[in-house]
């Protein structure tokens, strides 16, 4: 009997908890809004306790794919903590530790984007690849993934949304929305930046609105930098903003144009439609990423 995992997709807005083994086998799922750490963690713990009783078997491990910044370093005293988040109440919350102690189970813990990259690699759009990026462009701009088969950690974990990119203030006078950097990539291109710049939520802007050409320009500048620094074999782009279907062709064309033939790979020169792609696992990427983190912790 293959081991059964618990997965937590810990988002800033909602938590999704699930029990299962993979995409074809999600046996139970619950979602609830992210409230205080104590209340939210208790809800998750109650769900897993109840599921173990219903299924009459223990879970093998729990995986948590969480919003950040967080500490994914197992050797650190604050491993498993959400660290410097602006989200009220969650600063220095010991998310993984509380879950591990309450359920007495091993817990895998990483960023939501690293989890999603792992899941896409195992079951989705990055199967067979060892160096891939997963980007999400939603309320924030996050990026993670694998380099040479290893999830990217290093000093802490990548903060790909906060890179600096050229900002032509004649074309775009908007000063940027990042509380730390103003016009970093997240500050120019995540959902709240679109809303502030154009005075309307991104999902209400029509496909022919100039917002999308500018958005694709910023995203392509980001991709150019990631391609030149990390040499990913594929880039997966998800999040609310990327659900605008007109963005993918624009981003692909602008990325190729910026690279200007310099990176001599057929993936970019001939096959860019399969190089810059949407997630294959859709809304399930979060909990599946958490299952993958659970499995890898054993
Ligand atoms: P979260 O980042 O909280 O997990 P989302 O990925 O849905 O959630 O991101 C929410 C942001 O994405 C908001 O700023 C919202 O305006 C924007 N957004 C959501 N849906 C769409 C859409 N269909 N088109 C463009 N922008 C969207
Ligand atoms: Zn920033």
Short mmCIF file of C-alpha atoms and ligand atoms in Angstrom, two decimals:
data_model
loop_
_atom_site.label_atom_id
_atom_site.label_comp_id
_atom_site.label_asym_id
_atom_site.label_seq_id
_atom_site.Cartn_x
_atom_site.Cartn_y
_atom_site.Cartn_z
CA UNK A 1 0.00 0.00 0.00
CA UNK A 2 1.57 3.31 -1.02
CA UNK A 3 1.97 5.86 1.75
CA UNK A 4 -0.74 8.44 2.22
CA UNK A 5 0.26 12.10 2.52
CA UNK A 6 -1.25 15.22 3.93
CA UNK A 7 -0.71 18.41 1.96
CA UNK A 8 -1.23 22.02 2.97
CA UNK A 9 -1.27 24.80 0.41
CA UNK A 10 -0.78 27.72 2.78
CA UNK A 11 -1.75 30.90 0.95
CA UNK A 12 -2.04 34.43 2.23
CA UNK A 13 -5.77 34.38 1.45
CA UNK A 14 -6.75 30.76 1.87
CA UNK A 15 -5.50 27.41 3.10
CA UNK A 16 -6.19 24.23 1.15
CA UNK A 17 -5.59 20.93 2.97
CA UNK A 18 -5.79 17.55 1.26
CA UNK A 19 -5.06 13.88 1.80
CA UNK A 20 -3.88 11.58 -0.99
CA UNK A 21 -0.96 10.31 -3.02
CA UNK A 22 -1.02 12.26 -6.31
CA UNK A 23 -3.14 13.91 -9.03
CA UNK A 24 -5.32 10.84 -9.65
CA UNK A 25 -5.76 10.23 -5.96
CA UNK A 26 -6.86 13.22 -3.87
CA UNK A 27 -9.11 11.55 -1.28
CA UNK A 28 -10.32 14.48 0.74
CA UNK A 29 -9.92 18.22 0.61
CA UNK A 30 -10.91 21.22 2.70
CA UNK A 31 -10.37 24.95 2.14
CA UNK A 32 -10.78 27.86 4.53
CA UNK A 33 -9.71 31.51 4.73
CA UNK A 34 -6.34 32.28 6.29
CA UNK A 35 -7.09 33.75 9.73
CA UNK A 36 -4.74 33.98 12.74
CA UNK A 37 -1.94 31.38 12.84
CA UNK A 38 -3.40 29.63 15.90
CA UNK A 39 -6.92 29.28 14.44
CA UNK A 40 -5.75 28.40 10.96
CA UNK A 41 -3.22 25.78 12.07
CA UNK A 42 -5.79 24.25 14.43
CA UNK A 43 -8.27 23.84 11.54
CA UNK A 44 -5.64 22.09 9.44
CA UNK A 45 -4.61 19.80 12.31
CA UNK A 46 -8.26 18.90 13.05
CA UNK A 47 -8.80 18.01 9.40
CA UNK A 48 -5.83 15.64 9.27
CA UNK A 49 -6.76 14.00 12.61
CA UNK A 50 -10.28 13.43 11.36
CA UNK A 51 -9.05 12.02 8.04
CA UNK A 52 -6.75 9.57 9.78
CA UNK A 53 -9.74 8.31 11.73
CA UNK A 54 -12.04 8.09 8.70
CA UNK A 55 -9.40 6.28 6.63
CA UNK A 56 -8.34 4.14 9.58
CA UNK A 57 -4.70 4.59 8.76
CA UNK A 58 -2.02 7.09 9.69
CA UNK A 59 -0.55 9.59 7.28
CA UNK A 60 3.12 9.05 6.42
CA UNK A 61 4.05 12.74 6.36
CA UNK A 62 2.71 16.24 5.85
CA UNK A 63 3.95 18.68 3.22
CA UNK A 64 3.43 22.43 3.46
CA UNK A 65 3.85 24.73 0.44
CA UNK A 66 3.52 28.20 1.90
CA UNK A 67 3.51 31.90 1.17
CA UNK A 68 6.68 33.60 2.33
CA UNK A 69 9.16 34.81 3.07
CA UNK A 70 9.87 31.67 5.08
CA UNK A 71 12.75 29.59 6.42
CA UNK A 72 13.20 26.31 4.49
CA UNK A 73 16.61 25.44 6.01
CA UNK A 74 16.35 22.28 8.14
CA UNK A 75 19.51 23.18 10.06
CA UNK A 76 18.22 26.61 11.10
CA UNK A 77 16.58 27.29 14.50
CA UNK A 78 13.72 28.98 12.68
CA UNK A 79 13.18 26.19 10.13
CA UNK A 80 9.49 26.00 9.27
CA UNK A 81 8.72 29.59 10.22
CA UNK A 82 7.01 32.22 8.13
CA UNK A 83 9.47 35.07 8.69
CA UNK A 84 9.13 38.70 7.62
CA UNK A 85 5.69 38.66 6.01
CA UNK A 86 3.61 41.84 6.14
CA UNK A 87 0.58 39.60 6.78
CA UNK A 88 -0.77 40.59 10.23
CA UNK A 89 -0.09 38.02 12.94
CA UNK A 90 2.04 35.74 10.78
CA UNK A 91 5.44 37.28 11.40
CA UNK A 92 7.66 34.59 12.94
CA UNK A 93 4.85 32.02 12.99
CA UNK A 94 6.17 28.47 13.46
CA UNK A 95 3.87 26.91 10.88
CA UNK A 96 5.69 23.63 10.21
CA UNK A 97 6.70 23.13 13.86
CA UNK A 98 3.15 23.51 15.18
CA UNK A 99 1.81 21.05 12.63
CA UNK A 100 4.61 18.54 13.26
CA UNK A 101 4.12 18.63 17.04
CA UNK A 102 0.33 18.44 16.92
CA UNK A 103 0.27 15.47 14.54
CA UNK A 104 3.58 13.88 15.50
CA UNK A 105 4.53 13.47 11.85
CA UNK A 106 7.48 14.47 9.68
CA UNK A 107 6.78 17.72 7.85
CA UNK A 108 8.22 18.93 4.53
CA UNK A 109 8.20 22.70 4.16
CA UNK A 110 8.99 25.01 1.28
CA UNK A 111 7.72 27.98 -0.71
CA UNK A 112 4.50 27.65 -2.69
CA UNK A 113 6.43 28.16 -5.93
CA UNK A 114 9.07 25.55 -5.11
CA UNK A 115 6.26 23.13 -4.25
CA UNK A 116 4.45 23.89 -7.50
CA UNK A 117 7.67 23.41 -9.47
CA UNK A 118 8.19 20.04 -7.80
CA UNK A 119 4.63 18.95 -8.62
CA UNK A 120 4.88 20.14 -12.23
CA UNK A 121 8.14 18.20 -12.52
CA UNK A 122 6.64 15.02 -11.13
CA UNK A 123 3.23 15.09 -12.79
CA UNK A 124 2.83 18.16 -15.00
CA UNK A 125 4.49 20.50 -17.47
CA UNK A 126 8.12 19.89 -16.44
CA UNK A 127 8.37 16.10 -16.42
CA UNK A 128 11.84 14.81 -17.23
CA UNK A 129 13.51 18.22 -16.80
CA UNK A 130 15.98 19.05 -14.04
CA UNK A 131 16.23 22.84 -14.37
CA UNK A 132 12.86 24.59 -14.47
CA UNK A 133 11.25 27.73 -13.16
CA UNK A 134 7.78 28.16 -11.77
CA UNK A 135 6.57 31.75 -11.61
CA UNK A 136 3.32 33.02 -10.19
CA UNK A 137 1.98 36.45 -11.02
CA UNK A 138 -0.95 37.21 -8.75
CA UNK A 139 -1.20 39.29 -5.59
CA UNK A 140 2.58 39.04 -5.54
CA UNK A 141 5.21 37.86 -7.98
CA UNK A 142 6.97 34.70 -6.85
CA UNK A 143 9.46 32.40 -8.47
CA UNK A 144 11.10 29.11 -7.60
CA UNK A 145 12.08 25.85 -9.12
CA UNK A 146 14.80 23.30 -9.64
CA UNK A 147 18.37 23.71 -10.76
CA UNK A 148 20.11 20.45 -11.57
CA UNK A 149 17.29 18.53 -9.90
CA UNK A 150 17.55 20.43 -6.59
CA UNK A 151 14.98 22.89 -5.29
CA UNK A 152 16.48 26.36 -5.16
CA UNK A 153 17.29 27.48 -1.60
CA UNK A 154 20.74 28.88 -0.96
CA UNK A 155 20.91 31.79 1.44
CA UNK A 156 17.14 31.66 2.03
CA UNK A 157 15.12 31.11 -1.13
CA UNK A 158 14.91 33.06 -4.37
CA UNK A 159 12.84 36.25 -4.49
CA UNK A 160 12.48 36.40 -8.24
CA UNK A 161 9.72 38.96 -8.21
CA UNK A 162 11.93 41.57 -6.59
CA UNK A 163 14.55 41.90 -9.32
CA UNK A 164 15.19 45.33 -10.83
CA UNK A 165 14.31 45.79 -14.45
CA UNK A 166 14.51 48.84 -16.75
CA UNK A 167 11.60 51.20 -16.09
CA UNK A 168 10.95 53.79 -18.78
CA UNK A 169 9.12 56.51 -16.87
CA UNK A 170 8.10 58.30 -20.06
CA UNK A 171 6.21 55.24 -21.24
CA UNK A 172 5.04 54.28 -17.74
CA UNK A 173 5.06 57.03 -15.10
CA UNK A 174 3.59 54.67 -12.46
CA UNK A 175 6.05 54.66 -9.56
CA UNK A 176 5.53 51.01 -8.61
CA UNK A 177 3.69 49.26 -5.80
CA UNK A 178 6.34 47.25 -3.90
CA UNK A 179 6.53 48.49 -0.29
CA UNK A 180 10.24 47.65 -0.20
CA UNK A 181 11.49 48.61 -3.68
CA UNK A 182 8.84 50.61 -5.47
CA UNK A 183 9.41 49.69 -9.09
CA UNK A 184 10.95 46.21 -8.82
CA UNK A 185 9.33 43.65 -11.14
CA UNK A 186 6.62 42.77 -8.59
CA UNK A 187 6.02 46.47 -8.02
CA UNK A 188 5.44 47.00 -11.74
CA UNK A 189 3.79 43.77 -12.86
CA UNK A 190 1.89 41.92 -10.10
CA UNK A 191 -1.91 42.25 -9.88
CA UNK A 192 -1.98 45.17 -7.39
CA UNK A 193 0.38 47.17 -9.65
CA UNK A 194 -2.00 46.75 -12.59
CA UNK A 195 -4.91 47.82 -10.41
CA UNK A 196 -3.12 50.93 -9.13
CA UNK A 197 -1.72 51.96 -12.51
CA UNK A 198 -4.94 51.58 -14.47
CA UNK A 199 -7.49 52.26 -11.72
CA UNK A 200 -9.31 48.98 -12.27
CA UNK A 201 -8.75 45.38 -11.23
CA UNK A 202 -6.66 43.45 -13.76
CA UNK A 203 -9.46 40.98 -14.50
CA UNK A 204 -11.70 43.84 -15.70
CA UNK A 205 -9.23 45.21 -18.29
CA UNK A 206 -10.24 44.11 -21.83
CA UNK A 207 -7.76 42.09 -23.94
CA UNK A 208 -7.03 45.04 -26.27
CA UNK A 209 -6.20 47.37 -23.34
CA UNK A 210 -2.63 48.81 -23.49
CA UNK A 211 -2.07 47.33 -20.02
CA UNK A 212 -1.31 43.94 -21.56
CA UNK A 213 1.40 45.04 -23.95
CA UNK A 214 3.17 46.84 -21.09
CA UNK A 215 2.64 43.84 -18.80
CA UNK A 216 4.13 41.47 -21.39
CA UNK A 217 7.08 43.85 -21.79
CA UNK A 218 7.87 43.71 -18.05
CA UNK A 219 7.38 39.95 -17.84
CA UNK A 220 9.67 39.43 -20.85
CA UNK A 221 12.38 41.58 -19.22
CA UNK A 222 12.13 39.34 -16.16
CA UNK A 223 12.29 36.16 -18.22
CA UNK A 224 15.28 37.47 -20.15
CA UNK A 225 17.15 37.86 -16.85
CA UNK A 226 16.12 34.44 -15.52
CA UNK A 227 17.07 32.74 -18.80
CA UNK A 228 20.49 34.40 -18.79
CA UNK A 229 21.24 33.65 -15.13
CA UNK A 230 19.68 30.21 -14.57
CA UNK A 231 19.37 28.70 -18.06
CA UNK A 232 16.07 26.94 -17.32
CA UNK A 233 14.91 24.19 -19.66
CA UNK A 234 11.31 25.40 -19.32
CA UNK A 235 9.46 28.29 -17.66
CA UNK A 236 5.99 27.73 -16.22
CA UNK A 237 3.91 30.84 -15.54
CA UNK A 238 0.79 30.74 -13.37
CA UNK A 239 -1.20 32.99 -11.03
CA UNK A 240 -4.30 35.11 -11.56
CA UNK A 241 -2.72 37.62 -13.94
CA UNK A 242 -1.50 34.85 -16.28
CA UNK A 243 -5.04 33.62 -16.78
CA UNK A 244 -5.31 36.36 -19.44
CA UNK A 245 -4.85 34.19 -22.55
CA UNK A 246 -3.47 37.03 -24.70
CA UNK A 247 -0.41 37.33 -22.44
CA UNK A 248 1.40 34.12 -23.39
CA UNK A 249 1.90 34.90 -27.11
CA UNK A 250 2.97 38.46 -26.26
CA UNK A 251 5.43 37.33 -23.58
CA UNK A 252 6.94 34.67 -25.85
CA UNK A 253 7.42 37.08 -28.74
CA UNK A 254 8.91 39.83 -26.57
CA UNK A 255 11.25 37.43 -24.77
CA UNK A 256 12.59 36.11 -28.07
CA UNK A 257 12.96 39.69 -29.33
CA UNK A 258 14.89 40.81 -26.23
CA UNK A 259 17.22 37.79 -26.32
CA UNK A 260 17.86 38.68 -29.96
CA UNK A 261 19.13 35.26 -31.04
CA UNK A 262 21.89 35.20 -28.45
CA UNK A 263 20.82 32.10 -26.50
CA UNK A 264 21.28 29.46 -29.18
CA UNK A 265 18.70 26.89 -28.15
CA UNK A 266 16.00 25.44 -30.40
CA UNK A 267 13.71 25.73 -27.36
CA UNK A 268 13.84 29.49 -27.75
CA UNK A 269 14.57 29.89 -31.46
CA UNK A 270 12.05 27.38 -32.80
CA UNK A 271 9.91 26.05 -30.01
CA UNK A 272 9.14 28.89 -27.66
CA UNK A 273 5.44 27.89 -27.42
CA UNK A 274 6.59 24.83 -25.49
CA UNK A 275 9.25 26.72 -23.57
CA UNK A 276 7.13 29.39 -21.85
CA UNK A 277 3.99 27.56 -20.77
CA UNK A 278 1.05 27.64 -18.36
CA UNK A 279 0.93 25.12 -15.49
CA UNK A 280 -0.41 21.68 -16.44
CA UNK A 281 -1.80 20.99 -12.97
CA UNK A 282 -3.86 24.18 -12.75
CA UNK A 283 -5.46 24.87 -9.41
CA UNK A 284 -4.18 21.55 -8.02
CA UNK A 285 -0.50 22.52 -8.25
CA UNK A 286 -0.52 23.82 -4.67
CA UNK A 287 -1.69 20.73 -2.81
CA UNK A 288 0.16 18.42 -5.19
CA UNK A 289 3.31 20.38 -4.47
CA UNK A 290 2.63 19.82 -0.80
CA UNK A 291 2.26 16.04 -1.38
CA UNK A 292 5.59 16.06 -3.22
CA UNK A 293 7.24 17.91 -0.32
CA UNK A 294 5.75 15.36 2.11
CA UNK A 295 7.07 12.44 0.08
CA UNK A 296 10.52 13.97 -0.21
CA UNK A 297 10.80 14.49 3.52
CA UNK A 298 10.74 10.72 4.14
P1 LIG B 1 -3.15 34.89 -4.92
O1 LIG B 1 -1.97 35.62 -5.46
O2 LIG B 1 -3.78 35.58 -3.75
O3 LIG B 1 -2.89 33.45 -4.67
P2 LIG B 1 -4.24 35.10 -7.59
O4 LIG B 1 -3.14 34.34 -8.22
O5 LIG B 1 -5.63 34.87 -8.12
O6 LIG B 1 -4.31 34.89 -6.03
O7 LIG B 1 -3.89 36.65 -7.74
C1 LIG B 1 -4.77 37.66 -7.48
C2 LIG B 1 -4.39 38.86 -8.33
O8 LIG B 1 -4.50 38.49 -9.70
C3 LIG B 1 -5.26 40.07 -8.14
O9 LIG B 1 -4.45 41.23 -8.18
C4 LIG B 1 -6.21 40.04 -9.33
O10 LIG B 1 -6.59 41.35 -9.74
C5 LIG B 1 -5.41 39.33 -10.39
N1 LIG B 1 -6.27 38.47 -11.22
C6 LIG B 1 -7.07 37.47 -10.79
N2 LIG B 1 -7.73 36.92 -11.83
C7 LIG B 1 -7.33 37.58 -12.95
C8 LIG B 1 -7.65 37.49 -14.34
N3 LIG B 1 -8.51 36.61 -14.80
N4 LIG B 1 -7.03 38.34 -15.16
C9 LIG B 1 -6.14 39.24 -14.72
N5 LIG B 1 -5.81 39.38 -13.43
C10 LIG B 1 -6.39 38.57 -12.55
ZN1 LIG B 2 10.14 44.51 -4.42
#
